[in-house]
């Protein structure tokens, strides 16, 4: 029986008196998890407050928490920070409300529905390719560009609307909201301090108003059109209109905001990392172009059935998600006591699960920092939970097929037409706000494909 003391789990020392490891976690949680790894599969990280914190550092223990004993686990106080922007959407809700939302939304993410989005995704990418060709020789912030692309795709596919521009303002608002949430993430300050008129709080409120404005505009435009439609927004509105209304207007707003934010920043970050890795490995980019040409022939836009044949492009996306998982770690709160990998976990503990940590673990990934898409060649099967960029168990990412499809489409359209090289030799360093992105953006010079040099662009950081 669990004895309620957390007995058995080794403790990671080296923190401050009183604050323990909190300052280190604030600075770089992934480095703290990496220090914990040699101590065991579950390691206690001393922090102040009423929730004991544990790092989970091996696949079997991760599987236990996310899948086998998922019933015992809930959203954490960290998720409450996200609620300031997302409200009670699918990502942040729990229990019965979460179950009802998941059942309602799941059909919008079925494979056959996602197939129907391929044409719209390809159109968005083709518009970007044309813009990039016209900008040949110029330096672009590829992080921003990818955010604009995936926002465009999200608005078209999930909300059935032509984007109306203003992406830069929205991207800025998303960045501001992420900064604010990240700053409060490990904060011990009570909630009321969020309402103080500090410059940062004021900037955050302006950003949230901009995002609310975007979501309201989208919902109002659909209501004005007088038909619900069968995309995600249509399903939400139909659920609202149905008898015994499953959703009220606030919930429609919260779900829409959740899908818009969860559904574009993650894919944008991953695509940005893809471009970074391909600039360092031009031989892989060349092989991908050859594969795309072989499958598409002289067509410029992929059809849904083409995507299954783009094995290398898919492997590159998976290898990118291994090295740079957008959700580098996430947490669970233990509702009741549990025993994980032989360690007692008291009720009320927070467990940190980390794709970043496990996906760079040399025990499961030889030479883990090496970029090697062959790890995901057809037929390769990683050990379960040694790779889980989309989470696992009942709360697996609902948008995983959507994300993989849009990333494949984006690369299949853009790669044959353009090449990107790092614009500076400065190291590209990951920054973890809510998602993992290149710190300070990703300046790259755009060239027409075929006109680029054949050498990897110098860039200090591995891989
Ligand atoms: C590369 C892209 C993406 C990555 C790496 C990613 C990663 C994840 C992860 C790790 C989780 C599980 C979090 C947890 O268990 O606490 C998750 C959940 C979620 N994701 Fe994604 N995601 C991506 C794209 C998307 C897209 C495109 C959408 C929407 C269209 C989306 C919507 C969601 C939602 C709503 C949840 C919460 C699901 C639930 O709790 O039932 N994600 N995502």
Tab-separated table of C-alpha atoms and ligand atoms in Angstrom:
chain	number	residue	atom	x	y	z
A	1	UNK	CA	0.000	0.000	0.000
A	2	UNK	CA	1.230	3.511	-0.669
A	3	UNK	CA	2.216	5.043	2.652
A	4	UNK	CA	1.536	8.631	1.542
A	5	UNK	CA	5.063	9.871	2.138
A	6	UNK	CA	6.544	9.530	-1.326
A	7	UNK	CA	8.860	6.844	0.091
A	8	UNK	CA	11.119	5.071	-2.323
A	9	UNK	CA	11.616	7.882	-4.809
A	10	UNK	CA	15.154	9.263	-4.787
A	11	UNK	CA	15.416	13.005	-4.287
A	12	UNK	CA	17.311	15.365	-6.573
A	13	UNK	CA	19.411	17.612	-4.315
A	14	UNK	CA	21.227	20.799	-5.088
A	15	UNK	CA	18.375	23.276	-4.698
A	16	UNK	CA	18.063	26.362	-2.523
A	17	UNK	CA	16.947	26.436	1.096
A	18	UNK	CA	13.145	26.899	1.170
A	19	UNK	CA	12.771	27.363	-2.600
A	20	UNK	CA	14.403	24.024	-3.406
A	21	UNK	CA	14.641	23.455	-7.146
A	22	UNK	CA	12.048	26.089	-8.028
A	23	UNK	CA	14.567	28.677	-9.349
A	24	UNK	CA	16.254	25.992	-11.479
A	25	UNK	CA	12.897	24.756	-12.797
A	26	UNK	CA	11.904	28.298	-13.659
A	27	UNK	CA	15.137	28.761	-15.591
A	28	UNK	CA	15.270	25.440	-17.406
A	29	UNK	CA	12.938	22.591	-16.389
A	30	UNK	CA	14.338	20.260	-19.061
A	31	UNK	CA	17.846	20.555	-17.606
A	32	UNK	CA	16.461	19.668	-14.171
A	33	UNK	CA	14.699	16.582	-15.557
A	34	UNK	CA	17.934	15.548	-17.277
A	35	UNK	CA	19.794	15.803	-13.948
A	36	UNK	CA	17.105	13.659	-12.325
A	37	UNK	CA	17.278	10.880	-14.931
A	38	UNK	CA	20.319	8.982	-13.585
A	39	UNK	CA	18.683	8.736	-10.149
A	40	UNK	CA	15.799	6.483	-11.213
A	41	UNK	CA	12.514	6.157	-13.110
A	42	UNK	CA	10.684	8.459	-10.674
A	43	UNK	CA	12.588	11.238	-8.909
A	44	UNK	CA	11.344	13.709	-6.348
A	45	UNK	CA	12.129	17.364	-7.086
A	46	UNK	CA	11.933	19.422	-3.867
A	47	UNK	CA	9.815	22.579	-4.345
A	48	UNK	CA	7.799	24.686	-1.910
A	49	UNK	CA	4.001	24.422	-1.843
A	50	UNK	CA	1.483	21.729	-1.169
A	51	UNK	CA	2.066	19.598	-4.265
A	52	UNK	CA	5.050	17.220	-4.126
A	53	UNK	CA	6.703	17.209	-7.548
A	54	UNK	CA	8.171	14.156	-9.306
A	55	UNK	CA	9.998	13.779	-12.617
A	56	UNK	CA	9.100	10.582	-14.500
A	57	UNK	CA	12.146	9.508	-16.453
A	58	UNK	CA	11.357	6.153	-18.073
A	59	UNK	CA	8.911	4.790	-20.644
A	60	UNK	CA	7.167	2.163	-18.460
A	61	UNK	CA	6.470	4.665	-15.697
A	62	UNK	CA	5.232	7.205	-18.264
A	63	UNK	CA	2.915	4.609	-19.740
A	64	UNK	CA	1.573	3.773	-16.280
A	65	UNK	CA	0.662	7.407	-15.598
A	66	UNK	CA	-0.709	8.364	-19.017
A	67	UNK	CA	-2.400	5.106	-19.914
A	68	UNK	CA	-2.610	2.221	-17.448
A	69	UNK	CA	-3.709	4.241	-14.441
A	70	UNK	CA	-4.922	7.327	-16.309
A	71	UNK	CA	-8.097	7.361	-14.196
A	72	UNK	CA	-6.065	8.442	-11.193
A	73	UNK	CA	-4.700	11.549	-12.894
A	74	UNK	CA	-6.062	15.043	-13.525
A	75	UNK	CA	-5.052	18.388	-14.927
A	76	UNK	CA	-2.551	20.308	-12.788
A	77	UNK	CA	-2.501	23.828	-11.334
A	78	UNK	CA	-0.258	24.657	-14.322
A	79	UNK	CA	-3.253	24.065	-16.570
A	80	UNK	CA	-5.150	26.662	-14.542
A	81	UNK	CA	-2.643	29.213	-15.826
A	82	UNK	CA	-3.620	28.295	-19.379
A	83	UNK	CA	-7.271	28.863	-18.519
A	84	UNK	CA	-6.625	32.617	-18.478
A	85	UNK	CA	-6.569	32.358	-22.284
A	86	UNK	CA	-8.173	29.043	-23.188
A	87	UNK	CA	-11.000	28.965	-20.634
A	88	UNK	CA	-12.481	25.501	-20.020
A	89	UNK	CA	-11.720	23.995	-23.420
A	90	UNK	CA	-10.727	20.391	-24.131
A	91	UNK	CA	-7.087	20.948	-23.198
A	92	UNK	CA	-7.733	22.366	-19.734
A	93	UNK	CA	-10.981	20.658	-18.638
A	94	UNK	CA	-11.293	17.525	-16.529
A	95	UNK	CA	-13.654	14.749	-15.473
A	96	UNK	CA	-17.188	14.634	-16.876
A	97	UNK	CA	-16.902	17.935	-18.737
A	98	UNK	CA	-13.738	16.726	-20.514
A	99	UNK	CA	-15.381	13.402	-21.442
A	100	UNK	CA	-18.402	15.147	-22.923
A	101	UNK	CA	-16.199	17.573	-24.883
A	102	UNK	CA	-13.914	14.842	-26.205
A	103	UNK	CA	-16.893	12.764	-27.402
A	104	UNK	CA	-18.365	15.799	-29.112
A	105	UNK	CA	-15.176	16.901	-30.868
A	106	UNK	CA	-13.588	13.557	-31.772
A	107	UNK	CA	-15.573	13.078	-35.025
A	108	UNK	CA	-14.186	16.366	-36.406
A	109	UNK	CA	-10.700	14.835	-36.250
A	110	UNK	CA	-11.384	11.477	-37.910
A	111	UNK	CA	-9.015	10.488	-40.701
A	112	UNK	CA	-11.626	10.810	-43.473
A	113	UNK	CA	-12.433	14.352	-42.386
A	114	UNK	CA	-8.778	15.315	-42.267
A	115	UNK	CA	-8.357	13.997	-45.841
A	116	UNK	CA	-10.858	16.592	-46.978
A	117	UNK	CA	-8.596	19.361	-45.667
A	118	UNK	CA	-5.610	18.406	-47.803
A	119	UNK	CA	-6.617	20.690	-50.689
A	120	UNK	CA	-7.101	23.720	-48.414
A	121	UNK	CA	-3.827	22.986	-46.624
A	122	UNK	CA	-2.032	22.741	-49.968
A	123	UNK	CA	-3.564	26.052	-51.139
A	124	UNK	CA	-2.285	27.821	-48.030
A	125	UNK	CA	1.195	26.357	-48.523
A	126	UNK	CA	1.187	27.221	-52.245
A	127	UNK	CA	0.355	30.850	-51.454
A	128	UNK	CA	3.341	30.897	-49.113
A	129	UNK	CA	5.579	29.237	-51.732
A	130	UNK	CA	4.660	31.950	-54.250
A	131	UNK	CA	5.413	34.677	-51.714
A	132	UNK	CA	8.752	33.074	-50.840
A	133	UNK	CA	9.750	32.684	-54.497
A	134	UNK	CA	9.085	36.383	-54.972
A	135	UNK	CA	11.251	37.097	-51.904
A	136	UNK	CA	14.222	35.011	-53.141
A	137	UNK	CA	17.450	36.321	-51.597
A	138	UNK	CA	15.687	37.936	-48.634
A	139	UNK	CA	15.886	36.951	-44.973
A	140	UNK	CA	12.650	35.815	-43.343
A	141	UNK	CA	11.815	34.859	-39.769
A	142	UNK	CA	10.838	31.278	-40.483
A	143	UNK	CA	9.306	30.853	-37.033
A	144	UNK	CA	6.886	33.675	-37.759
A	145	UNK	CA	6.275	32.456	-41.287
A	146	UNK	CA	5.325	29.000	-40.045
A	147	UNK	CA	2.991	30.489	-37.431
A	148	UNK	CA	1.290	32.487	-40.174
A	149	UNK	CA	0.961	29.360	-42.334
A	150	UNK	CA	-0.493	27.123	-39.634
A	151	UNK	CA	-2.841	29.868	-38.412
A	152	UNK	CA	-4.058	30.284	-41.975
A	153	UNK	CA	-4.605	26.521	-42.253
A	154	UNK	CA	-6.388	26.322	-38.882
A	155	UNK	CA	-8.762	29.150	-39.782
A	156	UNK	CA	-9.596	27.611	-43.153
A	157	UNK	CA	-9.916	23.984	-42.089
A	158	UNK	CA	-11.372	24.096	-38.608
A	159	UNK	CA	-13.420	27.256	-39.016
A	160	UNK	CA	-14.153	27.151	-42.739
A	161	UNK	CA	-13.140	30.737	-43.374
A	162	UNK	CA	-10.849	32.630	-45.640
A	163	UNK	CA	-8.239	34.229	-43.384
A	164	UNK	CA	-8.547	38.002	-43.405
A	165	UNK	CA	-4.951	39.015	-42.925
A	166	UNK	CA	-3.836	40.721	-39.748
A	167	UNK	CA	-1.811	37.597	-38.994
A	168	UNK	CA	1.098	39.615	-37.685
A	169	UNK	CA	-1.083	41.164	-34.980
A	170	UNK	CA	-2.467	37.757	-34.057
A	171	UNK	CA	0.991	36.177	-33.988
A	172	UNK	CA	2.128	38.978	-31.687
A	173	UNK	CA	-0.876	38.419	-29.425
A	174	UNK	CA	-0.149	34.678	-29.268
A	175	UNK	CA	3.469	35.404	-28.364
A	176	UNK	CA	2.443	37.895	-25.679
A	177	UNK	CA	-0.055	35.444	-24.181
A	178	UNK	CA	2.573	32.679	-24.150
A	179	UNK	CA	5.129	34.979	-22.492
A	180	UNK	CA	2.639	35.920	-19.804
A	181	UNK	CA	1.570	32.358	-19.080
A	182	UNK	CA	5.181	31.156	-19.066
A	183	UNK	CA	6.164	33.904	-16.622
A	184	UNK	CA	3.362	32.882	-14.251
A	185	UNK	CA	3.886	29.172	-14.689
A	186	UNK	CA	6.115	28.528	-11.683
A	187	UNK	CA	5.092	31.699	-9.912
A	188	UNK	CA	4.249	31.578	-6.215
A	189	UNK	CA	2.380	34.892	-6.485
A	190	UNK	CA	-1.334	34.590	-5.611
A	191	UNK	CA	-3.885	34.798	-8.421
A	192	UNK	CA	-5.076	38.303	-7.527
A	193	UNK	CA	-1.702	39.680	-8.642
A	194	UNK	CA	-2.770	38.812	-12.186
A	195	UNK	CA	-5.234	41.684	-11.997
A	196	UNK	CA	-2.708	44.340	-10.971
A	197	UNK	CA	-2.223	46.991	-13.666
A	198	UNK	CA	1.438	46.122	-14.302
A	199	UNK	CA	2.768	46.745	-17.838
A	200	UNK	CA	3.020	42.992	-18.446
A	201	UNK	CA	-0.552	42.333	-17.239
A	202	UNK	CA	-1.807	45.188	-19.397
A	203	UNK	CA	-0.008	43.836	-22.448
A	204	UNK	CA	-1.473	40.416	-21.736
A	205	UNK	CA	-5.010	41.787	-21.471
A	206	UNK	CA	-4.610	43.573	-24.786
A	207	UNK	CA	-3.342	40.339	-26.366
A	208	UNK	CA	-6.234	38.328	-24.958
A	209	UNK	CA	-8.698	40.911	-26.261
A	210	UNK	CA	-7.145	40.569	-29.741
A	211	UNK	CA	-7.498	36.785	-29.630
A	212	UNK	CA	-11.057	37.028	-28.298
A	213	UNK	CA	-11.802	39.444	-31.148
A	214	UNK	CA	-10.530	36.953	-33.719
A	215	UNK	CA	-12.544	34.054	-32.301
A	216	UNK	CA	-15.692	36.197	-31.941
A	217	UNK	CA	-15.355	37.394	-35.514
A	218	UNK	CA	-15.087	33.811	-36.724
A	219	UNK	CA	-18.143	32.696	-34.736
A	220	UNK	CA	-20.230	35.713	-35.675
A	221	UNK	CA	-19.431	35.318	-39.376
A	222	UNK	CA	-20.649	31.720	-39.264
A	223	UNK	CA	-23.811	32.631	-37.370
A	224	UNK	CA	-24.490	35.430	-39.859
A	225	UNK	CA	-24.126	32.963	-42.746
A	226	UNK	CA	-27.084	31.119	-41.208
A	227	UNK	CA	-25.758	27.584	-41.624
A	228	UNK	CA	-23.686	25.549	-39.218
A	229	UNK	CA	-21.591	23.484	-41.673
A	230	UNK	CA	-19.900	20.212	-40.821
A	231	UNK	CA	-16.453	21.416	-39.820
A	232	UNK	CA	-15.295	21.800	-36.239
A	233	UNK	CA	-17.021	25.133	-35.693
A	234	UNK	CA	-20.206	23.791	-37.275
A	235	UNK	CA	-20.206	20.886	-34.859
A	236	UNK	CA	-19.735	23.186	-31.903
A	237	UNK	CA	-22.572	25.444	-32.993
A	238	UNK	CA	-24.853	22.500	-33.744
A	239	UNK	CA	-24.164	21.129	-30.259
A	240	UNK	CA	-25.033	24.526	-28.851
A	241	UNK	CA	-28.284	24.668	-30.806
A	242	UNK	CA	-29.386	21.108	-30.044
A	243	UNK	CA	-31.939	20.270	-27.369
A	244	UNK	CA	-30.461	19.889	-23.930
A	245	UNK	CA	-27.675	22.112	-25.281
A	246	UNK	CA	-24.343	20.457	-24.597
A	247	UNK	CA	-22.521	23.746	-24.905
A	248	UNK	CA	-23.232	27.329	-24.014
A	249	UNK	CA	-21.808	30.300	-25.886
A	250	UNK	CA	-18.888	30.563	-23.493
A	251	UNK	CA	-17.933	26.938	-24.124
A	252	UNK	CA	-18.093	27.431	-27.883
A	253	UNK	CA	-15.661	30.320	-27.440
A	254	UNK	CA	-13.381	28.276	-25.172
A	255	UNK	CA	-13.241	25.278	-27.540
A	256	UNK	CA	-12.660	27.491	-30.552
A	257	UNK	CA	-9.842	29.344	-28.773
A	258	UNK	CA	-8.305	26.046	-27.629
A	259	UNK	CA	-8.291	24.575	-31.122
A	260	UNK	CA	-6.951	27.749	-32.638
A	261	UNK	CA	-4.043	28.043	-30.212
A	262	UNK	CA	-3.270	24.371	-29.480
A	263	UNK	CA	-3.761	23.688	-33.160
A	264	UNK	CA	-1.342	26.145	-34.708
A	265	UNK	CA	1.583	26.998	-32.439
A	266	UNK	CA	2.612	23.361	-32.019
A	267	UNK	CA	2.717	22.546	-35.732
A	268	UNK	CA	4.339	25.911	-36.488
A	269	UNK	CA	7.159	25.227	-34.036
A	270	UNK	CA	7.718	21.739	-35.434
A	271	UNK	CA	7.874	23.002	-39.013
A	272	UNK	CA	10.347	25.710	-37.985
A	273	UNK	CA	12.589	23.035	-36.434
A	274	UNK	CA	12.252	20.992	-39.616
A	275	UNK	CA	13.604	23.879	-41.709
A	276	UNK	CA	16.444	24.343	-39.237
A	277	UNK	CA	17.418	20.665	-39.439
A	278	UNK	CA	17.115	20.528	-43.223
A	279	UNK	CA	19.413	23.539	-43.617
A	280	UNK	CA	21.983	21.627	-41.599
A	281	UNK	CA	21.415	18.447	-43.601
A	282	UNK	CA	20.952	19.517	-47.239
A	283	UNK	CA	21.488	15.933	-48.417
A	284	UNK	CA	18.267	14.958	-46.591
A	285	UNK	CA	16.411	17.899	-48.155
A	286	UNK	CA	17.628	16.766	-51.586
A	287	UNK	CA	16.437	13.204	-50.962
A	288	UNK	CA	13.040	14.533	-49.863
A	289	UNK	CA	12.745	16.607	-53.049
A	290	UNK	CA	13.503	13.498	-55.075
A	291	UNK	CA	10.858	11.529	-53.184
A	292	UNK	CA	8.257	14.264	-53.633
A	293	UNK	CA	9.034	14.508	-57.370
A	294	UNK	CA	8.697	10.715	-57.679
A	295	UNK	CA	5.289	10.690	-56.017
A	296	UNK	CA	3.786	13.914	-57.384
A	297	UNK	CA	5.295	13.849	-60.884
A	298	UNK	CA	4.634	17.240	-62.416
A	299	UNK	CA	1.758	18.075	-60.074
A	300	UNK	CA	2.518	20.885	-57.665
A	301	UNK	CA	-0.109	20.075	-55.039
A	302	UNK	CA	-0.361	16.734	-53.242
A	303	UNK	CA	-3.595	14.729	-53.085
A	304	UNK	CA	-4.528	12.808	-49.901
A	305	UNK	CA	-3.368	9.453	-51.314
A	306	UNK	CA	0.087	10.888	-52.143
A	307	UNK	CA	0.797	11.474	-48.481
A	308	UNK	CA	0.970	7.762	-47.647
A	309	UNK	CA	3.801	7.379	-50.145
A	310	UNK	CA	5.998	10.158	-48.759
A	311	UNK	CA	7.890	7.884	-46.380
A	312	UNK	CA	10.999	10.024	-46.067
A	313	UNK	CA	9.073	13.272	-45.569
A	314	UNK	CA	7.072	11.571	-42.832
A	315	UNK	CA	10.239	10.168	-41.224
A	316	UNK	CA	11.810	13.645	-41.204
A	317	UNK	CA	8.750	15.075	-39.460
A	318	UNK	CA	8.860	12.283	-36.877
A	319	UNK	CA	12.578	12.695	-36.306
A	320	UNK	CA	12.019	16.439	-35.869
A	321	UNK	CA	9.277	15.727	-33.331
A	322	UNK	CA	11.713	13.414	-31.526
A	323	UNK	CA	14.447	16.029	-31.239
A	324	UNK	CA	12.210	19.055	-30.742
A	325	UNK	CA	8.845	17.957	-29.329
A	326	UNK	CA	6.586	21.039	-29.273
A	327	UNK	CA	5.104	19.924	-25.944
A	328	UNK	CA	8.498	19.226	-24.350
A	329	UNK	CA	6.908	18.253	-21.042
A	330	UNK	CA	3.510	18.266	-19.421
A	331	UNK	CA	2.101	17.381	-16.022
A	332	UNK	CA	-0.467	15.285	-14.227
A	333	UNK	CA	-1.929	15.683	-10.741
A	334	UNK	CA	-2.452	12.453	-8.752
A	335	UNK	CA	-6.048	12.406	-7.448
A	336	UNK	CA	-5.322	9.441	-5.190
A	337	UNK	CA	-2.134	7.747	-4.031
A	338	UNK	CA	-0.345	5.553	-6.560
A	339	UNK	CA	2.724	3.386	-6.865
A	340	UNK	CA	4.808	4.164	-9.927
A	341	UNK	CA	7.937	2.147	-10.769
A	342	UNK	CA	8.068	0.976	-7.160
A	343	UNK	CA	7.802	4.488	-5.707
A	344	UNK	CA	4.922	5.709	-3.565
A	345	UNK	CA	3.221	8.756	-4.959
A	346	UNK	CA	1.044	10.637	-2.458
A	347	UNK	CA	-2.336	12.031	-3.536
A	348	UNK	CA	-1.922	15.634	-4.653
A	349	UNK	CA	1.500	15.059	-6.236
A	350	UNK	CA	2.370	16.524	-9.612
A	351	UNK	CA	4.163	14.227	-12.041
A	352	UNK	CA	6.173	15.702	-14.899
A	353	UNK	CA	6.184	13.620	-18.114
A	354	UNK	CA	8.692	14.665	-20.734
A	355	UNK	CA	8.851	13.672	-24.400
A	356	UNK	CA	12.038	15.781	-24.626
A	357	UNK	CA	13.770	13.742	-21.925
A	358	UNK	CA	12.792	10.279	-23.146
A	359	UNK	CA	13.264	11.061	-26.817
A	360	UNK	CA	16.863	12.123	-26.179
A	361	UNK	CA	17.666	9.215	-23.871
A	362	UNK	CA	20.695	7.240	-25.141
A	363	UNK	CA	19.212	4.037	-23.678
A	364	UNK	CA	16.484	4.100	-26.327
A	365	UNK	CA	18.027	6.304	-29.017
A	366	UNK	CA	21.676	5.552	-29.820
A	367	UNK	CA	23.606	8.752	-30.472
A	368	UNK	CA	20.451	10.643	-29.516
A	369	UNK	CA	21.454	14.124	-30.708
A	370	UNK	CA	22.150	12.929	-34.243
A	371	UNK	CA	19.448	13.852	-36.759
A	372	UNK	CA	18.689	10.547	-38.447
A	373	UNK	CA	15.315	10.100	-40.168
A	374	UNK	CA	16.188	6.412	-40.768
A	375	UNK	CA	15.060	5.843	-37.164
A	376	UNK	CA	11.518	6.244	-38.517
A	377	UNK	CA	11.860	4.326	-41.774
A	378	UNK	CA	8.807	2.147	-42.552
A	379	UNK	CA	8.703	-0.872	-40.247
A	380	UNK	CA	10.740	0.723	-37.441
A	381	UNK	CA	8.883	0.548	-34.126
A	382	UNK	CA	10.227	2.613	-31.256
A	383	UNK	CA	9.721	1.229	-27.759
A	384	UNK	CA	6.301	2.460	-26.557
A	385	UNK	CA	6.637	5.772	-24.719
A	386	UNK	CA	10.287	6.183	-25.639
A	387	UNK	CA	8.696	8.489	-28.201
A	388	UNK	CA	5.405	10.238	-27.437
A	389	UNK	CA	5.338	13.746	-28.920
A	390	UNK	CA	1.518	13.661	-28.934
A	391	UNK	CA	1.165	12.299	-25.395
A	392	UNK	CA	-0.639	9.021	-24.785
A	393	UNK	CA	-3.644	7.318	-23.239
A	394	UNK	CA	-7.126	8.837	-23.221
A	395	UNK	CA	-5.799	12.394	-23.428
A	396	UNK	CA	-3.614	11.835	-26.464
A	397	UNK	CA	-3.509	14.877	-28.711
A	398	UNK	CA	-6.813	15.047	-30.565
A	399	UNK	CA	-5.130	16.944	-33.403
A	400	UNK	CA	-2.294	14.481	-34.136
A	401	UNK	CA	-3.551	13.405	-37.604
A	402	UNK	CA	-4.421	16.973	-38.461
A	403	UNK	CA	-0.909	18.088	-37.453
A	404	UNK	CA	0.922	15.316	-39.315
A	405	UNK	CA	-1.172	15.909	-42.422
A	406	UNK	CA	-0.603	19.659	-42.479
A	407	UNK	CA	3.137	19.261	-41.897
A	408	UNK	CA	3.484	16.711	-44.711
A	409	UNK	CA	1.455	18.889	-47.054
A	410	UNK	CA	3.440	22.021	-46.167
A	411	UNK	CA	6.765	20.302	-46.862
A	412	UNK	CA	5.521	18.573	-50.025
A	413	UNK	CA	4.432	21.928	-51.466
A	414	UNK	CA	7.258	24.168	-50.261
A	415	UNK	CA	10.361	21.979	-50.573
A	416	UNK	CA	10.272	21.471	-54.350
A	417	UNK	CA	10.054	25.238	-54.836
A	418	UNK	CA	12.265	26.820	-52.185
A	419	UNK	CA	15.308	26.200	-50.018
A	420	UNK	CA	16.184	27.922	-46.776
A	421	UNK	CA	19.623	28.656	-45.360
A	422	UNK	CA	20.456	30.023	-41.922
A	423	UNK	CA	20.983	33.757	-42.247
A	424	UNK	CA	23.485	33.844	-39.412
A	425	UNK	CA	25.944	31.519	-37.749
A	426	UNK	CA	24.512	32.359	-34.333
A	427	UNK	CA	23.382	29.241	-32.487
A	428	UNK	CA	19.724	28.324	-32.735
A	429	UNK	CA	18.707	27.694	-29.148
A	430	UNK	CA	15.407	26.156	-28.073
A	431	UNK	CA	13.223	28.269	-25.825
A	432	UNK	CA	10.417	26.666	-23.885
A	433	UNK	CA	7.500	28.978	-23.327
A	434	UNK	CA	4.373	26.891	-23.623
A	435	UNK	CA	5.733	25.274	-26.762
A	436	UNK	CA	9.332	24.718	-27.763
A	437	UNK	CA	10.505	27.280	-30.317
A	438	UNK	CA	13.782	28.728	-31.553
A	439	UNK	CA	14.633	31.542	-29.113
A	440	UNK	CA	14.378	34.952	-30.744
A	441	UNK	CA	13.002	33.578	-34.025
A	442	UNK	CA	14.694	31.755	-36.882
A	443	UNK	CA	16.170	34.120	-39.491
A	444	UNK	CA	16.767	32.253	-42.751
A	445	UNK	CA	17.542	33.309	-46.306
A	446	UNK	CA	15.102	32.018	-48.872
A	447	UNK	CA	16.309	30.742	-52.293
A	448	UNK	CA	14.556	29.100	-55.176
A	449	UNK	CA	15.099	25.352	-54.944
A	450	UNK	CA	18.051	24.366	-57.123
A	451	UNK	CA	19.689	27.774	-56.692
A	452	UNK	CA	20.837	27.094	-53.138
A	453	UNK	CA	24.395	26.072	-52.267
A	454	UNK	CA	25.087	22.431	-51.590
A	455	UNK	CA	26.663	22.949	-48.210
A	456	UNK	CA	25.079	22.834	-44.801
A	457	UNK	CA	24.650	26.300	-43.367
A	458	UNK	CA	26.958	26.844	-40.408
A	459	UNK	CA	25.142	26.890	-37.182
A	460	UNK	CA	26.642	26.221	-33.850
A	461	UNK	CA	24.032	24.166	-32.075
A	462	UNK	CA	23.747	20.427	-32.340
A	463	UNK	CA	22.038	18.523	-33.946
B	1	LIG	C1	3.083	19.023	-33.852
B	1	LIG	C2	1.887	19.295	-33.415
B	1	LIG	C3	1.330	18.929	-32.065
B	1	LIG	C4	1.951	18.426	-30.950
B	1	LIG	C5	3.419	18.067	-30.764
B	1	LIG	C6	0.918	18.257	-29.943
B	1	LIG	C7	1.148	17.728	-28.679
B	1	LIG	C8	0.143	17.445	-27.764
B	1	LIG	C9	0.335	16.722	-26.525
B	1	LIG	C10	1.661	16.161	-26.011
B	1	LIG	C11	-0.873	16.634	-25.918
B	1	LIG	C12	-1.179	15.894	-24.616
B	1	LIG	C13	-1.022	16.788	-23.410
B	1	LIG	C14	-1.356	16.064	-22.129
B	1	LIG	O1	-1.528	14.845	-22.099
B	1	LIG	O2	-1.419	16.754	-21.104
B	1	LIG	C15	-1.821	17.332	-26.755
B	1	LIG	C16	-3.157	17.486	-26.454
B	1	LIG	C17	-4.023	18.236	-27.218
B	1	LIG	N1	-3.785	18.755	-28.481
B	1	LIG	FE1	-2.069	18.620	-29.494
B	1	LIG	N2	-0.265	18.691	-30.451
B	1	LIG	C18	-0.068	19.094	-31.742
B	1	LIG	C19	-1.027	19.573	-32.624
B	1	LIG	C20	-2.343	19.791	-32.310
B	1	LIG	C21	-3.361	20.252	-33.228
B	1	LIG	C22	-3.124	20.521	-34.709
B	1	LIG	C23	-4.498	20.388	-32.514
B	1	LIG	C24	-5.870	20.836	-32.962
B	1	LIG	C25	-6.253	20.884	-34.173
B	1	LIG	C26	-4.220	20.009	-31.147
B	1	LIG	C27	-5.121	20.037	-30.105
B	1	LIG	C28	-4.913	19.423	-28.886
B	1	LIG	C29	-5.930	19.337	-27.848
B	1	LIG	C30	-7.306	19.947	-27.901
B	1	LIG	C31	-5.374	18.570	-26.805
B	1	LIG	C32	-6.055	18.165	-25.496
B	1	LIG	C33	-6.677	16.808	-25.703
B	1	LIG	C34	-7.368	16.264	-24.476
B	1	LIG	O3	-6.930	16.560	-23.348
B	1	LIG	O4	-8.347	15.516	-24.647
B	1	LIG	N3	-2.903	19.635	-31.068
B	1	LIG	N4	-1.184	17.805	-27.877
